[in-house]
């Protein structure tokens, strides 16, 4: 009986980091998707002030990501030249940077 309890406890404790990693991957994916959507809005000629409304129409991420990230990321993206945005992959860069943070 004690061996069974110990085995269950060890399995439960080792599974926690895997769940946390999955949550981080999901969060980083949302951030990357939002970044890609802001870039696409810029390429489509959407005015910077209209980005939150445009993203609300297509959002696949929780609302709080838009509220927190758009004021931070949109000014950076909108100061970039469109030709440079077409050449770069900010979605992948955002995901990689997010995943590298502890």
PDB file of N, CA and C in Angstrom:
ATOM      1  N   UNK A   1       0.827  -1.191   0.000  1.00  0.00           N
ATOM      2  CA  UNK A   1       0.000   0.000   0.000  1.00  0.00           C
ATOM      3  C   UNK A   1       0.879   1.264   0.000  1.00  0.00           C
ATOM      4  N   UNK A   2       1.892   1.286   0.848  1.00  0.00           N
ATOM      5  CA  UNK A   2       2.778   2.438   0.927  1.00  0.00           C
ATOM      6  C   UNK A   2       3.570   2.600  -0.368  1.00  0.00           C
ATOM      7  N   UNK A   3       3.956   1.486  -0.970  1.00  0.00           N
ATOM      8  CA  UNK A   3       4.690   1.537  -2.233  1.00  0.00           C
ATOM      9  C   UNK A   3       3.818   2.144  -3.327  1.00  0.00           C
ATOM     10  N   UNK A   4       2.572   1.765  -3.348  1.00  0.00           N
ATOM     11  CA  UNK A   4       1.646   2.295  -4.341  1.00  0.00           C
ATOM     12  C   UNK A   4       1.474   3.811  -4.152  1.00  0.00           C
ATOM     13  N   UNK A   5       1.324   4.250  -2.906  1.00  0.00           N
ATOM     14  CA  UNK A   5       1.188   5.676  -2.618  1.00  0.00           C
ATOM     15  C   UNK A   5       2.446   6.432  -3.039  1.00  0.00           C
ATOM     16  N   UNK A   6       3.612   5.858  -2.742  1.00  0.00           N
ATOM     17  CA  UNK A   6       4.876   6.503  -3.118  1.00  0.00           C
ATOM     18  C   UNK A   6       5.006   6.633  -4.631  1.00  0.00           C
ATOM     19  N   UNK A   7       4.612   5.591  -5.335  1.00  0.00           N
ATOM     20  CA  UNK A   7       4.674   5.609  -6.798  1.00  0.00           C
ATOM     21  C   UNK A   7       3.749   6.686  -7.371  1.00  0.00           C
ATOM     22  N   UNK A   8       2.547   6.771  -6.842  1.00  0.00           N
ATOM     23  CA  UNK A   8       1.600   7.788  -7.299  1.00  0.00           C
ATOM     24  C   UNK A   8       2.132   9.185  -6.998  1.00  0.00           C
ATOM     25  N   UNK A   9       2.711   9.374  -5.814  1.00  0.00           N
ATOM     26  CA  UNK A   9       3.253  10.686  -5.449  1.00  0.00           C
ATOM     27  C   UNK A   9       4.400  11.083  -6.366  1.00  0.00           C
ATOM     28  N   UNK A  10       5.288  10.153  -6.667  1.00  0.00           N
ATOM     29  CA  UNK A  10       6.418  10.445  -7.555  1.00  0.00           C
ATOM     30  C   UNK A  10       5.916  10.783  -8.951  1.00  0.00           C
ATOM     31  N   UNK A  11       4.968  10.031  -9.455  1.00  0.00           N
ATOM     32  CA  UNK A  11       4.419  10.316 -10.789  1.00  0.00           C
ATOM     33  C   UNK A  11       3.720  11.666 -10.827  1.00  0.00           C
ATOM     34  N   UNK A  12       2.988  11.995  -9.790  1.00  0.00           N
ATOM     35  CA  UNK A  12       2.287  13.280  -9.743  1.00  0.00           C
ATOM     36  C   UNK A  12       3.272  14.445  -9.705  1.00  0.00           C
ATOM     37  N   UNK A  13       4.316  14.308  -8.919  1.00  0.00           N
ATOM     38  CA  UNK A  13       5.292  15.396  -8.806  1.00  0.00           C
ATOM     39  C   UNK A  13       6.109  15.572 -10.073  1.00  0.00           C
ATOM     40  N   UNK A  14       6.375  14.512 -10.784  1.00  0.00           N
ATOM     41  CA  UNK A  14       7.134  14.650 -12.025  1.00  0.00           C
ATOM     42  C   UNK A  14       6.267  15.147 -13.166  1.00  0.00           C
ATOM     43  N   UNK A  15       4.957  15.012 -13.045  1.00  0.00           N
ATOM     44  CA  UNK A  15       4.064  15.479 -14.105  1.00  0.00           C
ATOM     45  C   UNK A  15       3.838  16.980 -14.031  1.00  0.00           C
ATOM     46  N   UNK A  16       4.022  17.606 -12.884  1.00  0.00           N
ATOM     47  CA  UNK A  16       3.774  19.042 -12.718  1.00  0.00           C
ATOM     48  C   UNK A  16       4.618  19.881 -13.669  1.00  0.00           C
ATOM     49  N   UNK A  17       5.929  19.668 -13.805  1.00  0.00           N
ATOM     50  CA  UNK A  17       6.690  20.480 -14.750  1.00  0.00           C
ATOM     51  C   UNK A  17       6.206  20.323 -16.189  1.00  0.00           C
ATOM     52  N   UNK A  18       5.729  19.142 -16.551  1.00  0.00           N
ATOM     53  CA  UNK A  18       5.225  18.944 -17.913  1.00  0.00           C
ATOM     54  C   UNK A  18       3.970  19.777 -18.146  1.00  0.00           C
ATOM     55  N   UNK A  19       3.110  19.858 -17.150  1.00  0.00           N
ATOM     56  CA  UNK A  19       1.903  20.676 -17.263  1.00  0.00           C
ATOM     57  C   UNK A  19       2.286  22.145 -17.347  1.00  0.00           C
ATOM     58  N   UNK A  20       3.215  22.577 -16.509  1.00  0.00           N
ATOM     59  CA  UNK A  20       3.651  23.975 -16.535  1.00  0.00           C
ATOM     60  C   UNK A  20       4.266  24.323 -17.882  1.00  0.00           C
ATOM     61  N   UNK A  21       5.044  23.422 -18.439  1.00  0.00           N
ATOM     62  CA  UNK A  21       5.646  23.657 -19.748  1.00  0.00           C
ATOM     63  C   UNK A  21       4.564  23.797 -20.808  1.00  0.00           C
ATOM     64  N   UNK A  22       3.545  22.957 -20.729  1.00  0.00           N
ATOM     65  CA  UNK A  22       2.451  23.026 -21.689  1.00  0.00           C
ATOM     66  C   UNK A  22       1.731  24.368 -21.579  1.00  0.00           C
ATOM     67  N   UNK A  23       1.499  24.842 -20.363  1.00  0.00           N
ATOM     68  CA  UNK A  23       0.856  26.139 -20.166  1.00  0.00           C
ATOM     69  C   UNK A  23       1.721  27.259 -20.749  1.00  0.00           C
ATOM     70  N   UNK A  24       3.024  27.136 -20.576  1.00  0.00           N
ATOM     71  CA  UNK A  24       3.944  28.139 -21.129  1.00  0.00           C
ATOM     72  C   UNK A  24       3.897  28.105 -22.651  1.00  0.00           C
ATOM     73  N   UNK A  25       3.877  26.921 -23.227  1.00  0.00           N
ATOM     74  CA  UNK A  25       3.801  26.807 -24.688  1.00  0.00           C
ATOM     75  C   UNK A  25       2.522  27.430 -25.213  1.00  0.00           C
ATOM     76  N   UNK A  26       1.420  27.210 -24.498  1.00  0.00           N
ATOM     77  CA  UNK A  26       0.138  27.797 -24.912  1.00  0.00           C
ATOM     78  C   UNK A  26       0.200  29.318 -24.823  1.00  0.00           C
ATOM     79  N   UNK A  27       0.704  29.827 -23.712  1.00  0.00           N
ATOM     80  CA  UNK A  27       0.804  31.271 -23.530  1.00  0.00           C
ATOM     81  C   UNK A  27       1.702  31.904 -24.588  1.00  0.00           C
ATOM     82  N   UNK A  28       2.853  31.279 -24.825  1.00  0.00           N
ATOM     83  CA  UNK A  28       3.771  31.798 -25.844  1.00  0.00           C
ATOM     84  C   UNK A  28       3.143  31.730 -27.233  1.00  0.00           C
ATOM     85  N   UNK A  29       2.361  30.699 -27.471  1.00  0.00           N
ATOM     86  CA  UNK A  29       1.654  30.593 -28.746  1.00  0.00           C
ATOM     87  C   UNK A  29       0.648  31.719 -28.933  1.00  0.00           C
ATOM     88  N   UNK A  30      -0.082  32.042 -27.860  1.00  0.00           N
ATOM     89  CA  UNK A  30      -1.027  33.166 -27.924  1.00  0.00           C
ATOM     90  C   UNK A  30      -0.297  34.475 -28.217  1.00  0.00           C
ATOM     91  N   UNK A  31       0.824  34.687 -27.534  1.00  0.00           N
ATOM     92  CA  UNK A  31       1.588  35.915 -27.750  1.00  0.00           C
ATOM     93  C   UNK A  31       2.113  35.994 -29.180  1.00  0.00           C
ATOM     94  N   UNK A  32       2.580  34.874 -29.691  1.00  0.00           N
ATOM     95  CA  UNK A  32       3.096  34.843 -31.061  1.00  0.00           C
ATOM     96  C   UNK A  32       1.973  35.078 -32.067  1.00  0.00           C
ATOM     97  N   UNK A  33       0.811  34.468 -31.834  1.00  0.00           N
ATOM     98  CA  UNK A  33      -0.339  34.663 -32.729  1.00  0.00           C
ATOM     99  C   UNK A  33      -0.783  36.121 -32.735  1.00  0.00           C
ATOM    100  N   UNK A  34      -0.812  36.723 -31.555  1.00  0.00           N
ATOM    101  CA  UNK A  34      -1.208  38.122 -31.461  1.00  0.00           C
ATOM    102  C   UNK A  34      -0.210  39.018 -32.202  1.00  0.00           C
ATOM    103  N   UNK A  35       1.059  38.736 -32.034  1.00  0.00           N
ATOM    104  CA  UNK A  35       2.094  39.507 -32.741  1.00  0.00           C
ATOM    105  C   UNK A  35       1.908  39.390 -34.242  1.00  0.00           C
ATOM    106  N   UNK A  36       1.676  38.175 -34.721  1.00  0.00           N
ATOM    107  CA  UNK A  36       1.462  37.960 -36.156  1.00  0.00           C
ATOM    108  C   UNK A  36       0.223  38.709 -36.639  1.00  0.00           C
ATOM    109  N   UNK A  37      -0.813  38.759 -35.815  1.00  0.00           N
ATOM    110  CA  UNK A  37      -2.037  39.472 -36.196  1.00  0.00           C
ATOM    111  C   UNK A  37      -1.802  40.977 -36.272  1.00  0.00           C
ATOM    112  N   UNK A  38      -1.005  41.508 -35.371  1.00  0.00           N
ATOM    113  CA  UNK A  38      -0.687  42.947 -35.425  1.00  0.00           C
ATOM    114  C   UNK A  38       0.142  43.244 -36.673  1.00  0.00           C
ATOM    115  N   UNK A  39       1.086  42.383 -36.981  1.00  0.00           N
ATOM    116  CA  UNK A  39       1.879  42.558 -38.201  1.00  0.00           C
ATOM    117  C   UNK A  39       0.968  42.535 -39.423  1.00  0.00           C
ATOM    118  N   UNK A  40       0.056  41.576 -39.463  1.00  0.00           N
ATOM    119  CA  UNK A  40      -0.861  41.483 -40.608  1.00  0.00           C
ATOM    120  C   UNK A  40      -1.746  42.714 -40.707  1.00  0.00           C
ATOM    121  N   UNK A  41      -2.199  43.220 -39.566  1.00  0.00           N
ATOM    122  CA  UNK A  41      -3.001  44.451 -39.573  1.00  0.00           C
ATOM    123  C   UNK A  41      -2.191  45.603 -40.156  1.00  0.00           C
ATOM    124  N   UNK A  42      -0.934  45.687 -39.782  1.00  0.00           N
ATOM    125  CA  UNK A  42      -0.051  46.739 -40.319  1.00  0.00           C
ATOM    126  C   UNK A  42       0.099  46.589 -41.826  1.00  0.00           C
ATOM    127  N   UNK A  43       0.310  45.355 -42.268  1.00  0.00           N
ATOM    128  CA  UNK A  43       0.468  45.115 -43.709  1.00  0.00           C
ATOM    129  C   UNK A  43      -0.828  45.378 -44.474  1.00  0.00           C
ATOM    130  N   UNK A  44      -1.963  45.173 -43.808  1.00  0.00           N
ATOM    131  CA  UNK A  44      -3.269  45.406 -44.441  1.00  0.00           C
ATOM    132  C   UNK A  44      -3.688  46.873 -44.415  1.00  0.00           C
ATOM    133  N   UNK A  45      -2.876  47.719 -43.785  1.00  0.00           N
ATOM    134  CA  UNK A  45      -3.176  49.149 -43.761  1.00  0.00           C
ATOM    135  C   UNK A  45      -4.144  49.582 -42.672  1.00  0.00           C
ATOM    136  N   UNK A  46      -4.340  48.764 -41.663  1.00  0.00           N
ATOM    137  CA  UNK A  46      -5.207  49.132 -40.544  1.00  0.00           C
ATOM    138  C   UNK A  46      -4.488  50.193 -39.720  1.00  0.00           C
ATOM    139  N   UNK A  47      -5.201  51.249 -39.364  1.00  0.00           N
ATOM    140  CA  UNK A  47      -4.616  52.306 -38.543  1.00  0.00           C
ATOM    141  C   UNK A  47      -4.269  51.742 -37.165  1.00  0.00           C
ATOM    142  N   UNK A  48      -3.175  52.218 -36.603  1.00  0.00           N
ATOM    143  CA  UNK A  48      -2.717  51.700 -35.313  1.00  0.00           C
ATOM    144  C   UNK A  48      -3.800  51.826 -34.235  1.00  0.00           C
ATOM    145  N   UNK A  49      -4.539  52.917 -34.241  1.00  0.00           N
ATOM    146  CA  UNK A  49      -5.573  53.122 -33.227  1.00  0.00           C
ATOM    147  C   UNK A  49      -6.732  52.134 -33.366  1.00  0.00           C
ATOM    148  N   UNK A  50      -6.879  51.534 -34.559  1.00  0.00           N
ATOM    149  CA  UNK A  50      -7.974  50.587 -34.808  1.00  0.00           C
ATOM    150  C   UNK A  50      -7.574  49.126 -34.587  1.00  0.00           C
ATOM    151  N   UNK A  51      -6.331  48.890 -34.248  1.00  0.00           N
ATOM    152  CA  UNK A  51      -5.843  47.514 -34.095  1.00  0.00           C
ATOM    153  C   UNK A  51      -6.629  46.723 -33.055  1.00  0.00           C
ATOM    154  N   UNK A  52      -6.885  47.256 -31.859  1.00  0.00           N
ATOM    155  CA  UNK A  52      -7.630  46.447 -30.877  1.00  0.00           C
ATOM    156  C   UNK A  52      -8.991  45.965 -31.391  1.00  0.00           C
ATOM    157  N   UNK A  53      -9.711  46.825 -32.091  1.00  0.00           N
ATOM    158  CA  UNK A  53     -11.018  46.424 -32.627  1.00  0.00           C
ATOM    159  C   UNK A  53     -10.886  45.365 -33.718  1.00  0.00           C
ATOM    160  N   UNK A  54      -9.883  45.526 -34.569  1.00  0.00           N
ATOM    161  CA  UNK A  54      -9.654  44.543 -35.631  1.00  0.00           C
ATOM    162  C   UNK A  54      -9.260  43.182 -35.054  1.00  0.00           C
ATOM    163  N   UNK A  55      -8.413  43.203 -34.046  1.00  0.00           N
ATOM    164  CA  UNK A  55      -7.983  41.944 -33.435  1.00  0.00           C
ATOM    165  C   UNK A  55      -9.131  41.257 -32.710  1.00  0.00           C
ATOM    166  N   UNK A  56     -10.040  42.031 -32.137  1.00  0.00           N
ATOM    167  CA  UNK A  56     -11.188  41.451 -31.438  1.00  0.00           C
ATOM    168  C   UNK A  56     -12.044  40.611 -32.391  1.00  0.00           C
ATOM    169  N   UNK A  57     -12.042  40.963 -33.662  1.00  0.00           N
ATOM    170  CA  UNK A  57     -12.830  40.226 -34.659  1.00  0.00           C
ATOM    171  C   UNK A  57     -12.250  38.850 -34.970  1.00  0.00           C
ATOM    172  N   UNK A  58     -10.930  38.709 -34.827  1.00  0.00           N
ATOM    173  CA  UNK A  58     -10.270  37.469 -35.243  1.00  0.00           C
ATOM    174  C   UNK A  58      -9.554  36.735 -34.107  1.00  0.00           C
ATOM    175  N   UNK A  59      -9.640  37.272 -32.901  1.00  0.00           N
ATOM    176  CA  UNK A  59      -8.848  36.747 -31.781  1.00  0.00           C
ATOM    177  C   UNK A  59      -9.145  35.273 -31.500  1.00  0.00           C
ATOM    178  N   UNK A  60      -8.067  34.497 -31.400  1.00  0.00           N
ATOM    179  CA  UNK A  60      -8.157  33.105 -30.967  1.00  0.00           C
ATOM    180  C   UNK A  60      -7.485  32.962 -29.612  1.00  0.00           C
ATOM    181  N   UNK A  61      -7.087  34.053 -29.028  1.00  0.00           N
ATOM    182  CA  UNK A  61      -6.418  34.100 -27.736  1.00  0.00           C
ATOM    183  C   UNK A  61      -7.336  34.798 -26.744  1.00  0.00           C
ATOM    184  N   UNK A  62      -7.087  34.633 -25.436  1.00  0.00           N
ATOM    185  CA  UNK A  62      -7.910  35.315 -24.423  1.00  0.00           C
ATOM    186  C   UNK A  62      -7.825  36.836 -24.551  1.00  0.00           C
ATOM    187  N   UNK A  63      -8.907  37.512 -24.167  1.00  0.00           N
ATOM    188  CA  UNK A  63      -8.992  38.972 -24.284  1.00  0.00           C
ATOM    189  C   UNK A  63      -7.869  39.701 -23.569  1.00  0.00           C
ATOM    190  N   UNK A  64      -7.447  39.159 -22.425  1.00  0.00           N
ATOM    191  CA  UNK A  64      -6.429  39.874 -21.652  1.00  0.00           C
ATOM    192  C   UNK A  64      -5.105  39.982 -22.405  1.00  0.00           C
ATOM    193  N   UNK A  65      -4.832  39.081 -23.334  1.00  0.00           N
ATOM    194  CA  UNK A  65      -3.607  39.191 -24.133  1.00  0.00           C
ATOM    195  C   UNK A  65      -3.662  40.439 -25.003  1.00  0.00           C
ATOM    196  N   UNK A  66      -4.818  40.696 -25.594  1.00  0.00           N
ATOM    197  CA  UNK A  66      -4.966  41.887 -26.431  1.00  0.00           C
ATOM    198  C   UNK A  66      -4.805  43.145 -25.590  1.00  0.00           C
ATOM    199  N   UNK A  67      -5.451  43.166 -24.443  1.00  0.00           N
ATOM    200  CA  UNK A  67      -5.407  44.351 -23.580  1.00  0.00           C
ATOM    201  C   UNK A  67      -3.998  44.653 -23.092  1.00  0.00           C
ATOM    202  N   UNK A  68      -3.227  43.625 -22.821  1.00  0.00           N
ATOM    203  CA  UNK A  68      -1.885  43.826 -22.280  1.00  0.00           C
ATOM    204  C   UNK A  68      -0.844  44.019 -23.375  1.00  0.00           C
ATOM    205  N   UNK A  69      -0.921  43.232 -24.431  1.00  0.00           N
ATOM    206  CA  UNK A  69       0.158  43.223 -25.420  1.00  0.00           C
ATOM    207  C   UNK A  69       0.044  44.284 -26.504  1.00  0.00           C
ATOM    208  N   UNK A  70      -1.153  44.613 -26.935  1.00  0.00           N
ATOM    209  CA  UNK A  70      -1.289  45.554 -28.053  1.00  0.00           C
ATOM    210  C   UNK A  70      -0.654  46.909 -27.747  1.00  0.00           C
ATOM    211  N   UNK A  71      -0.873  47.487 -26.566  1.00  0.00           N
ATOM    212  CA  UNK A  71      -0.218  48.778 -26.299  1.00  0.00           C
ATOM    213  C   UNK A  71       1.307  48.693 -26.286  1.00  0.00           C
ATOM    214  N   UNK A  72       1.839  47.507 -26.052  1.00  0.00           N
ATOM    215  CA  UNK A  72       3.286  47.333 -26.004  1.00  0.00           C
ATOM    216  C   UNK A  72       3.853  47.025 -27.389  1.00  0.00           C
ATOM    217  N   UNK A  73       3.217  46.110 -28.102  1.00  0.00           N
ATOM    218  CA  UNK A  73       3.792  45.606 -29.357  1.00  0.00           C
ATOM    219  C   UNK A  73       3.399  46.439 -30.577  1.00  0.00           C
ATOM    220  N   UNK A  74       2.204  46.992 -30.590  1.00  0.00           N
ATOM    221  CA  UNK A  74       1.741  47.733 -31.770  1.00  0.00           C
ATOM    222  C   UNK A  74       2.641  48.924 -32.122  1.00  0.00           C
ATOM    223  N   UNK A  75       3.032  49.760 -31.156  1.00  0.00           N
ATOM    224  CA  UNK A  75       3.910  50.879 -31.532  1.00  0.00           C
ATOM    225  C   UNK A  75       5.212  50.413 -32.182  1.00  0.00           C
ATOM    226  N   UNK A  76       5.784  49.331 -31.665  1.00  0.00           N
ATOM    227  CA  UNK A  76       7.020  48.809 -32.255  1.00  0.00           C
ATOM    228  C   UNK A  76       6.784  48.347 -33.689  1.00  0.00           C
ATOM    229  N   UNK A  77       5.713  47.606 -33.899  1.00  0.00           N
ATOM    230  CA  UNK A  77       5.422  47.083 -35.237  1.00  0.00           C
ATOM    231  C   UNK A  77       5.079  48.214 -36.201  1.00  0.00           C
ATOM    232  N   UNK A  78       4.336  49.191 -35.727  1.00  0.00           N
ATOM    233  CA  UNK A  78       3.920  50.279 -36.612  1.00  0.00           C
ATOM    234  C   UNK A  78       5.051  51.248 -36.946  1.00  0.00           C
ATOM    235  N   UNK A  79       6.124  51.231 -36.203  1.00  0.00           N
ATOM    236  CA  UNK A  79       7.256  52.088 -36.578  1.00  0.00           C
ATOM    237  C   UNK A  79       8.164  51.400 -37.599  1.00  0.00           C
ATOM    238  N   UNK A  80       7.952  50.103 -37.834  1.00  0.00           N
ATOM    239  CA  UNK A  80       8.741  49.367 -38.821  1.00  0.00           C
ATOM    240  C   UNK A  80       8.213  49.637 -40.224  1.00  0.00           C
ATOM    241  N   UNK A  81       9.079  49.585 -41.183  1.00  0.00           N
ATOM    242  CA  UNK A  81       8.662  49.716 -42.583  1.00  0.00           C
ATOM    243  C   UNK A  81       7.975  48.423 -43.000  1.00  0.00           C
ATOM    244  N   UNK A  82       6.956  48.560 -43.820  1.00  0.00           N
ATOM    245  CA  UNK A  82       6.203  47.379 -44.267  1.00  0.00           C
ATOM    246  C   UNK A  82       7.091  46.372 -44.980  1.00  0.00           C
ATOM    247  N   UNK A  83       7.995  46.843 -45.792  1.00  0.00           N
ATOM    248  CA  UNK A  83       8.858  45.918 -46.526  1.00  0.00           C
ATOM    249  C   UNK A  83       9.707  45.081 -45.567  1.00  0.00           C
ATOM    250  N   UNK A  84      10.109  45.691 -44.449  1.00  0.00           N
ATOM    251  CA  UNK A  84      10.883  44.954 -43.454  1.00  0.00           C
ATOM    252  C   UNK A  84      10.003  43.928 -42.732  1.00  0.00           C
ATOM    253  N   UNK A  85       8.767  44.290 -42.490  1.00  0.00           N
ATOM    254  CA  UNK A  85       7.843  43.356 -41.832  1.00  0.00           C
ATOM    255  C   UNK A  85       7.548  42.150 -42.723  1.00  0.00           C
ATOM    256  N   UNK A  86       7.472  42.384 -44.025  1.00  0.00           N
ATOM    257  CA  UNK A  86       7.219  41.264 -44.951  1.00  0.00           C
ATOM    258  C   UNK A  86       8.365  40.253 -44.931  1.00  0.00           C
ATOM    259  N   UNK A  87       9.568  40.746 -44.701  1.00  0.00           N
ATOM    260  CA  UNK A  87      10.759  39.887 -44.727  1.00  0.00           C
ATOM    261  C   UNK A  87      10.985  39.158 -43.398  1.00  0.00           C
ATOM    262  N   UNK A  88      10.480  39.713 -42.322  1.00  0.00           N
ATOM    263  CA  UNK A  88      10.758  39.128 -41.004  1.00  0.00           C
ATOM    264  C   UNK A  88       9.634  38.186 -40.561  1.00  0.00           C
ATOM    265  N   UNK A  89       9.956  37.320 -39.631  1.00  0.00           N
ATOM    266  CA  UNK A  89       8.977  36.394 -39.060  1.00  0.00           C
ATOM    267  C   UNK A  89       8.879  36.693 -37.568  1.00  0.00           C
ATOM    268  N   UNK A  90       8.148  37.757 -37.236  1.00  0.00           N
ATOM    269  CA  UNK A  90       8.045  38.160 -35.840  1.00  0.00           C
ATOM    270  C   UNK A  90       7.265  37.155 -35.002  1.00  0.00           C
ATOM    271  N   UNK A  91       6.407  36.362 -35.644  1.00  0.00           N
ATOM    272  CA  UNK A  91       5.681  35.337 -34.897  1.00  0.00           C
ATOM    273  C   UNK A  91       6.671  34.338 -34.302  1.00  0.00           C
ATOM    274  N   UNK A  92       7.557  33.816 -35.119  1.00  0.00           N
ATOM    275  CA  UNK A  92       8.540  32.841 -34.647  1.00  0.00           C
ATOM    276  C   UNK A  92       9.501  33.457 -33.635  1.00  0.00           C
ATOM    277  N   UNK A  93       9.902  34.680 -33.895  1.00  0.00           N
ATOM    278  CA  UNK A  93      10.812  35.366 -32.977  1.00  0.00           C
ATOM    279  C   UNK A  93      10.156  35.562 -31.617  1.00  0.00           C
ATOM    280  N   UNK A  94       8.898  35.996 -31.616  1.00  0.00           N
ATOM    281  CA  UNK A  94       8.171  36.198 -30.362  1.00  0.00           C
ATOM    282  C   UNK A  94       8.035  34.894 -29.597  1.00  0.00           C
ATOM    283  N   UNK A  95       7.688  33.826 -30.307  1.00  0.00           N
ATOM    284  CA  UNK A  95       7.532  32.525 -29.656  1.00  0.00           C
ATOM    285  C   UNK A  95       8.856  32.059 -29.055  1.00  0.00           C
ATOM    286  N   UNK A  96       9.922  32.174 -29.799  1.00  0.00           N
ATOM    287  CA  UNK A  96      11.232  31.727 -29.316  1.00  0.00           C
ATOM    288  C   UNK A  96      11.690  32.544 -28.116  1.00  0.00           C
ATOM    289  N   UNK A  97      11.492  33.843 -28.164  1.00  0.00           N
ATOM    290  CA  UNK A  97      11.891  34.682 -27.033  1.00  0.00           C
ATOM    291  C   UNK A  97      11.067  34.355 -25.797  1.00  0.00           C
ATOM    292  N   UNK A  98       9.783  34.176 -25.975  1.00  0.00           N
ATOM    293  CA  UNK A  98       8.907  33.833 -24.853  1.00  0.00           C
ATOM    294  C   UNK A  98       9.310  32.503 -24.220  1.00  0.00           C
ATOM    295  N   UNK A  99       9.583  31.518 -25.051  1.00  0.00           N
ATOM    296  CA  UNK A  99       9.955  30.194 -24.538  1.00  0.00           C
ATOM    297  C   UNK A  99      11.313  30.213 -23.839  1.00  0.00           C
ATOM    298  N   UNK A 100      12.174  31.151 -24.193  1.00  0.00           N
ATOM    299  CA  UNK A 100      13.506  31.200 -23.580  1.00  0.00           C
ATOM    300  C   UNK A 100      13.481  31.868 -22.207  1.00  0.00           C
ATOM    301  N   UNK A 101      12.399  32.564 -21.893  1.00  0.00           N
ATOM    302  CA  UNK A 101      12.295  33.227 -20.569  1.00  0.00           C
ATOM    303  C   UNK A 101      11.950  32.198 -19.504  1.00  0.00           C
ATOM    304  N   UNK A 102      12.488  32.409 -18.321  1.00  0.00           N
ATOM    305  CA  UNK A 102      12.191  31.490 -17.215  1.00  0.00           C
ATOM    306  C   UNK A 102      11.016  31.935 -16.443  1.00  0.00           C
TER     307      UNK A 102
END
